mmCIF file of C-alpha atoms in Angstrom:
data_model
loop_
_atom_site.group_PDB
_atom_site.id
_atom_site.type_symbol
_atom_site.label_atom_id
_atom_site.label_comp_id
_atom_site.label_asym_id
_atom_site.label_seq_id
_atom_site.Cartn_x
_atom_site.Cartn_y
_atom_site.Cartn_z
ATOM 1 C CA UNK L 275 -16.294 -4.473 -1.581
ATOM 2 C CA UNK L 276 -14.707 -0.802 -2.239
ATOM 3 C CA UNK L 277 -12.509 0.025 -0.045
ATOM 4 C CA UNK L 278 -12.432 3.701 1.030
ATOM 5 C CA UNK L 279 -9.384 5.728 1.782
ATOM 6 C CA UNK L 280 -7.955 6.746 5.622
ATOM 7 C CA UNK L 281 -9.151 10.010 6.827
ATOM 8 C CA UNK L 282 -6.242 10.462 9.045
ATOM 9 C CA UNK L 283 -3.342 8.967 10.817
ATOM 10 C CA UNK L 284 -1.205 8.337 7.514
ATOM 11 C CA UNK L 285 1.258 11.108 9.128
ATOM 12 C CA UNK L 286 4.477 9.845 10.773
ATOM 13 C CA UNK L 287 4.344 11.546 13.669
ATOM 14 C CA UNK L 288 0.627 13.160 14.466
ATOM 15 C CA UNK L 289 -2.852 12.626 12.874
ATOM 16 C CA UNK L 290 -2.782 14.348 9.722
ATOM 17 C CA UNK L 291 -5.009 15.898 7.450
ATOM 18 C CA UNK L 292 -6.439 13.929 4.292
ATOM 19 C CA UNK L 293 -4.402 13.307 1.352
ATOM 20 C CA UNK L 294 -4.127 16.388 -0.116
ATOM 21 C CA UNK L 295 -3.270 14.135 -3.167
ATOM 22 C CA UNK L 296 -6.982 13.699 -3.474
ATOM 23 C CA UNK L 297 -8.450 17.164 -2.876
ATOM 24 C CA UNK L 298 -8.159 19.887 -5.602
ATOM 25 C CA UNK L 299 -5.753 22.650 -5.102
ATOM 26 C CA UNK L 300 -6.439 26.158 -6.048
ATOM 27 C CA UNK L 301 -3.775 26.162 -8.785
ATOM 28 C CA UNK L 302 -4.543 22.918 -10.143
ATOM 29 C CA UNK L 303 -7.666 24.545 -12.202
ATOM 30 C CA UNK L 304 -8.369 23.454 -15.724
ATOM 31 C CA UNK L 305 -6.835 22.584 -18.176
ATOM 32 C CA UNK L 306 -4.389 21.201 -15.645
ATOM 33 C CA UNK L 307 -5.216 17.709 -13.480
ATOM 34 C CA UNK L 308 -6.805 19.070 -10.246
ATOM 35 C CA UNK L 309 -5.451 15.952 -8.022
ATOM 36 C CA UNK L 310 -3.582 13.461 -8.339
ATOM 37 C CA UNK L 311 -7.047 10.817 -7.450
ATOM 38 C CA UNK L 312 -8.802 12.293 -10.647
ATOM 39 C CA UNK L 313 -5.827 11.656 -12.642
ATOM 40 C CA UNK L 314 -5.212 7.873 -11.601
ATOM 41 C CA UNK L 315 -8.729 7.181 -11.603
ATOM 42 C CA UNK L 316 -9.591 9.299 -15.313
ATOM 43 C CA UNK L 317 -6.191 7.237 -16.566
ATOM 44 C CA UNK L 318 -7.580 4.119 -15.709
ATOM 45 C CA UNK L 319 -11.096 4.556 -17.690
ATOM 46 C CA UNK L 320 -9.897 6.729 -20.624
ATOM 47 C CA UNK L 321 -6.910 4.426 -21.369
ATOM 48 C CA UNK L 322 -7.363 0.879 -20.045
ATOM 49 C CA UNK L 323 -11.298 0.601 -19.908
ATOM 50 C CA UNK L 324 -11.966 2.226 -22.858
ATOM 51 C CA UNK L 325 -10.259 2.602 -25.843
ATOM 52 C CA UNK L 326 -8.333 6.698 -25.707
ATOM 53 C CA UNK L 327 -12.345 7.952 -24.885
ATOM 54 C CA UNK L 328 -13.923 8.612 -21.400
ATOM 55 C CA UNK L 329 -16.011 11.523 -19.852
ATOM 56 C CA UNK L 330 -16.697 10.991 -16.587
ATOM 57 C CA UNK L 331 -19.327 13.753 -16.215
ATOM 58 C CA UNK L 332 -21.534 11.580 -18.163
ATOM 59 C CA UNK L 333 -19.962 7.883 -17.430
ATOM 60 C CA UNK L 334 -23.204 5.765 -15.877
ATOM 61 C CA UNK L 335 -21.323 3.971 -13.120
ATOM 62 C CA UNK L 336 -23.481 1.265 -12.794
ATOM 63 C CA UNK L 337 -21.994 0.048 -15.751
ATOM 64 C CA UNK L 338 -18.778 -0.074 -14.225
ATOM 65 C CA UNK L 339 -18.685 -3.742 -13.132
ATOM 66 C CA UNK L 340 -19.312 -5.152 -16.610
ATOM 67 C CA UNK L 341 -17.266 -2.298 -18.636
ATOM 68 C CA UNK L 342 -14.011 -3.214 -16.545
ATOM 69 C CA UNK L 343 -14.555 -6.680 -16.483
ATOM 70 C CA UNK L 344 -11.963 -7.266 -19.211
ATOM 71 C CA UNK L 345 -8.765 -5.353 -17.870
ATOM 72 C CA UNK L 346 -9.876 -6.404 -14.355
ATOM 73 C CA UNK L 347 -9.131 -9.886 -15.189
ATOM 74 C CA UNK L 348 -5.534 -8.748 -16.141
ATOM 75 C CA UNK L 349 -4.565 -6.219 -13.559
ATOM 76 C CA UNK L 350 -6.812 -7.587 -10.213
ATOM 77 C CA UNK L 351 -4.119 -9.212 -8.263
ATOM 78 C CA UNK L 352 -7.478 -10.307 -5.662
ATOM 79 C CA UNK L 353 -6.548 -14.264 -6.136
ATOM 80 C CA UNK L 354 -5.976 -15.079 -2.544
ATOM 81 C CA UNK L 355 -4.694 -18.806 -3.287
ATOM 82 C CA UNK L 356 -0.534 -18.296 -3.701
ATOM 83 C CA UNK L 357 0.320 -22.054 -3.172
ATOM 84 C CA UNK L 358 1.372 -22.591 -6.481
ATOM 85 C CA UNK L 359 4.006 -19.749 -6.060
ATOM 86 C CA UNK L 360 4.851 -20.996 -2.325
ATOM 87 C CA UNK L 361 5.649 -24.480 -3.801
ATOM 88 C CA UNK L 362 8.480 -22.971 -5.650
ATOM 89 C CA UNK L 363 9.829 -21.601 -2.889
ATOM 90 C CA UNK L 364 8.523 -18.306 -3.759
ATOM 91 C CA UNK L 365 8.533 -15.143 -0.502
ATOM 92 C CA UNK L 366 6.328 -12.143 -1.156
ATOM 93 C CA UNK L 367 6.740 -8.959 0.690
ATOM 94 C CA UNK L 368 3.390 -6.617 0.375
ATOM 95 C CA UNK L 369 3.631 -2.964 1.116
ATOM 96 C CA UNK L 370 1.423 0.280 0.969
ATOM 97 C CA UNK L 371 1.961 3.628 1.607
ATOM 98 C CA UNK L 372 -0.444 4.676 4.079
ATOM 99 C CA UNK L 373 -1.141 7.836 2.579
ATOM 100 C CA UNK L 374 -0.939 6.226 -0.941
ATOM 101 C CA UNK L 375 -3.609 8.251 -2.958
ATOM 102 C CA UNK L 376 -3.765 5.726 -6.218
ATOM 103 C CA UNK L 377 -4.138 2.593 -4.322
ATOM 104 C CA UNK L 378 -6.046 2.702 -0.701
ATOM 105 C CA UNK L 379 -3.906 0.751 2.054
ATOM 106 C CA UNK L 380 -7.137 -0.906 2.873
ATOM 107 C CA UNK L 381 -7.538 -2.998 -0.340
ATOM 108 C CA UNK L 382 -4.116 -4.003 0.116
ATOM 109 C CA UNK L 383 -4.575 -4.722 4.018
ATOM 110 C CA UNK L 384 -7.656 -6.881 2.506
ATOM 111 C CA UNK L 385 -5.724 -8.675 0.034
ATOM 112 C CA UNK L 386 -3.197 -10.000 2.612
ATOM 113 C CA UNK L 387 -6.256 -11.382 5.262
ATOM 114 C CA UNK L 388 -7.678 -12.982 2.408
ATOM 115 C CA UNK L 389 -4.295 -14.579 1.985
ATOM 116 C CA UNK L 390 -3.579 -15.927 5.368
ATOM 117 C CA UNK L 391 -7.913 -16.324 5.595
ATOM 118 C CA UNK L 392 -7.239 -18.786 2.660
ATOM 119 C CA UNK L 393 -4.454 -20.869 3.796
ATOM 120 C CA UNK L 394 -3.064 -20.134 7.241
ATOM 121 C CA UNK L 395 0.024 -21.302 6.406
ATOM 122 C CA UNK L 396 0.617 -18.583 3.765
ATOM 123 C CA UNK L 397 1.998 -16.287 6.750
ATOM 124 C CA UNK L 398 5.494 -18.337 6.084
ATOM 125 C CA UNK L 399 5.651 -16.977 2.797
ATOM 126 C CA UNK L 400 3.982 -13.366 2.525
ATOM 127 C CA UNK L 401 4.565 -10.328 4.939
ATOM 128 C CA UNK L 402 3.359 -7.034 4.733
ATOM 129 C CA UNK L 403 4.626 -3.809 5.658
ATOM 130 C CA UNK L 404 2.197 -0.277 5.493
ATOM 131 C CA UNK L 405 4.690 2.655 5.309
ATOM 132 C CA UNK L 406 2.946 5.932 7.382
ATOM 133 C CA UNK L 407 2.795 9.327 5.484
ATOM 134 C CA UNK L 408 3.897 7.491 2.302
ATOM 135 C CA UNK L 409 2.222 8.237 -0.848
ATOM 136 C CA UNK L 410 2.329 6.014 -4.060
ATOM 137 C CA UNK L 411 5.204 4.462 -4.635
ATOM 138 C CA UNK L 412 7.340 7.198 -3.279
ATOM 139 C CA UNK L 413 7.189 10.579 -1.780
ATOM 140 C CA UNK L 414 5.434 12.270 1.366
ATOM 141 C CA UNK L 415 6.190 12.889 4.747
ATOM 142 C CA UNK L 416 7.029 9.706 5.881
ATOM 143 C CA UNK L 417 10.368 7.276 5.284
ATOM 144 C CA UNK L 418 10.174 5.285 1.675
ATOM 145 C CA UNK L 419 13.573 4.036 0.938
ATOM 146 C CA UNK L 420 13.692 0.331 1.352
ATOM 147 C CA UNK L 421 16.029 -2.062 0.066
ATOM 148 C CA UNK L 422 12.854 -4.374 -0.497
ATOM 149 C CA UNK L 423 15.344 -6.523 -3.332
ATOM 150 C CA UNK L 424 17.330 -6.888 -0.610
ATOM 151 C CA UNK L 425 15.486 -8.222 2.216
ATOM 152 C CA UNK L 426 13.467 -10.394 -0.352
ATOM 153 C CA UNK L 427 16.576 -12.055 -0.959
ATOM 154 C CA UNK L 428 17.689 -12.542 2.580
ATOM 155 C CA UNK L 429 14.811 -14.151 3.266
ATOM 156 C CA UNK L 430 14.539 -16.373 0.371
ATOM 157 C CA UNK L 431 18.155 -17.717 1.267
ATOM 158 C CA UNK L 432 17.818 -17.847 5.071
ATOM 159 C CA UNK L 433 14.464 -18.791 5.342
ATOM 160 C CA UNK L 434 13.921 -16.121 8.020
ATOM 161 C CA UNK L 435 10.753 -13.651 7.508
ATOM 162 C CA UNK L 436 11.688 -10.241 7.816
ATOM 163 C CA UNK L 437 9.752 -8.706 10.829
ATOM 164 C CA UNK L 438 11.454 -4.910 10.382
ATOM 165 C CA UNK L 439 13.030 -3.453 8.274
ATOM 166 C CA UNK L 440 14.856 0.102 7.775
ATOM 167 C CA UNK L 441 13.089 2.966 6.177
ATOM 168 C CA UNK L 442 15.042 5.940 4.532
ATOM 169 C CA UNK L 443 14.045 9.617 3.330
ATOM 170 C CA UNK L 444 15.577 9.962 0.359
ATOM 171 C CA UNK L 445 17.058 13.495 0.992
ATOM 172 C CA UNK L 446 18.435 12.403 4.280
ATOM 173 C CA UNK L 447 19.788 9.138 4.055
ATOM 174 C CA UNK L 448 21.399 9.211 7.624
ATOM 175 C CA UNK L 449 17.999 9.366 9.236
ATOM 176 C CA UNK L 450 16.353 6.399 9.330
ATOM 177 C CA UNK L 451 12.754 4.535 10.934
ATOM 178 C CA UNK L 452 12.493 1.104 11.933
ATOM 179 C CA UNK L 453 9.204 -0.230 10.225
ATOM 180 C CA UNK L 454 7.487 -3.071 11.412
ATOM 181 C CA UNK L 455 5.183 -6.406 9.593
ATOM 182 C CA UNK L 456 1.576 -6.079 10.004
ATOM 183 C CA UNK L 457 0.489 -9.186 12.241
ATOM 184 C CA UNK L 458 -3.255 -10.258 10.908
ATOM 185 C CA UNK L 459 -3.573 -11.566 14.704
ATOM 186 C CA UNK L 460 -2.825 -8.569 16.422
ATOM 187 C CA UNK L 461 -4.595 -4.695 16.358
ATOM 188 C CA UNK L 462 -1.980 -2.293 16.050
ATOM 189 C CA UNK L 463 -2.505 1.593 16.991
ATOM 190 C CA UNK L 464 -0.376 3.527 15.322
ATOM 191 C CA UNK L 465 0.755 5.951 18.012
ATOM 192 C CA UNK L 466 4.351 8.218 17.986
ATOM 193 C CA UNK L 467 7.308 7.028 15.949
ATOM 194 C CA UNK L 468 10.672 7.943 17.233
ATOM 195 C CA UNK L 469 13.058 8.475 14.471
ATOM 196 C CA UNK L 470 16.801 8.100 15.048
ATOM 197 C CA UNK L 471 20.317 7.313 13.218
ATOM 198 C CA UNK L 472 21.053 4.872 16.526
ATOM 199 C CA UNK L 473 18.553 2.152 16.028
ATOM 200 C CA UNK L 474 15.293 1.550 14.313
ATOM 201 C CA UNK L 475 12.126 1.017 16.709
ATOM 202 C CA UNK L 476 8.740 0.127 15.703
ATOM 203 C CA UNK L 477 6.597 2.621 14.529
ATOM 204 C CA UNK L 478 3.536 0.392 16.274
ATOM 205 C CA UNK L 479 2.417 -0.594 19.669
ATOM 206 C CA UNK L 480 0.452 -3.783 19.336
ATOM 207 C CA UNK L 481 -2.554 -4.841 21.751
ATOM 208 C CA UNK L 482 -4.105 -8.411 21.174
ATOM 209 C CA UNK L 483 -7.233 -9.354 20.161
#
């Protein structure tokens, strides 16, 4: 399955526009990368697909499958079966940016269903957190600064899974957004998110299934 990107909603605080990291911008014209989508996705085929050489104007994509097969057996983390990693004790914290424009939320959304789909039991071990108006890695609108070493830790000593954490800009370190784990039981709208320097509050209202 390909997973497609959000259309809106990866804002923190109203339903923004697409990621402008994967539309073309007027001064991004050639020679220059005109978004940052073709340059993760041109990256991928010139220099781990193929050997230094890729045009995609000419690439037949039906090829795709078989001429990726190789590095897709190193990089695709898409194993859903973690109980050899849980049996050492191992916690694993998952999180996207929600307006990541390298790696779409979905797939990583997927991932962690497939998880818990595989072994119910899995939710003791793995959590996952999706970070609004974040964009890979780092960067955009919304809150990215996470101690994620930190909370890791605490809950490989305590045995207690995190269920929110604390969200920093970077620039701002005194404001602050209380981000909450995605619950694969549970559909969550993401509606207003009240940031503050008093306490952190979910940036989700949740309505069961």
């Amino acid at each position: 399955m390909i997973h497609k990107w959000a259309a809106g909603g990866t804002k923190v605080n109203d339903m923004g526009p697409f990621q402008a990291g994967l539309r073309g911008a007027e001064d991004l014209v050639a020679p220059h990368t005109p978004n940052f989508g073709y340059a993760f996705g041109n990256g991928i085929m010139k220099n781990f697909v193929f050997d230094g050489s890729f045009d995609g104007t000419n690439y037949n994509y039906d090829n795709l499958t078989e001429d990726s097969q190789a590095i897709a057996t190193l990089l695709n983390a898409t194993n859903p079966d973690l109980s050899e990693f849980r049996e050492q004790g191992g916690k694993l914290i998952l999180w996207n940016g929600m307006h990541d424009m390298a790696i779409t939320p979905a797939s990583t959304i997927q991932y962690y269903q497939d998880v818990i789909a595989h072994d119910a039991s899995a939710a003791k071990d793995v959590a996952l957190f999706m970070l609004p108006g974040v964009d890979h890695c780092s960067g955009g609108v919304g809150p990215w600064l996470v101690d994620w070493m930190s909370e890791g830790n605490q809950w490989a000593d305590s045995g207690e899974a995190p269920k929110e954490m604390t969200a920093h800009w970077l620039m701002n370190n005194s404001i602050w957004m209380g981000i909450v784990k995605y619950v694969h039981t549970q559909k969550w709208h993401i509606g207003t998110v009240r940031v503050t320097n008093v306490a952190p509050r979910a940036l989700c209202v949740n309505r069961t299934l």
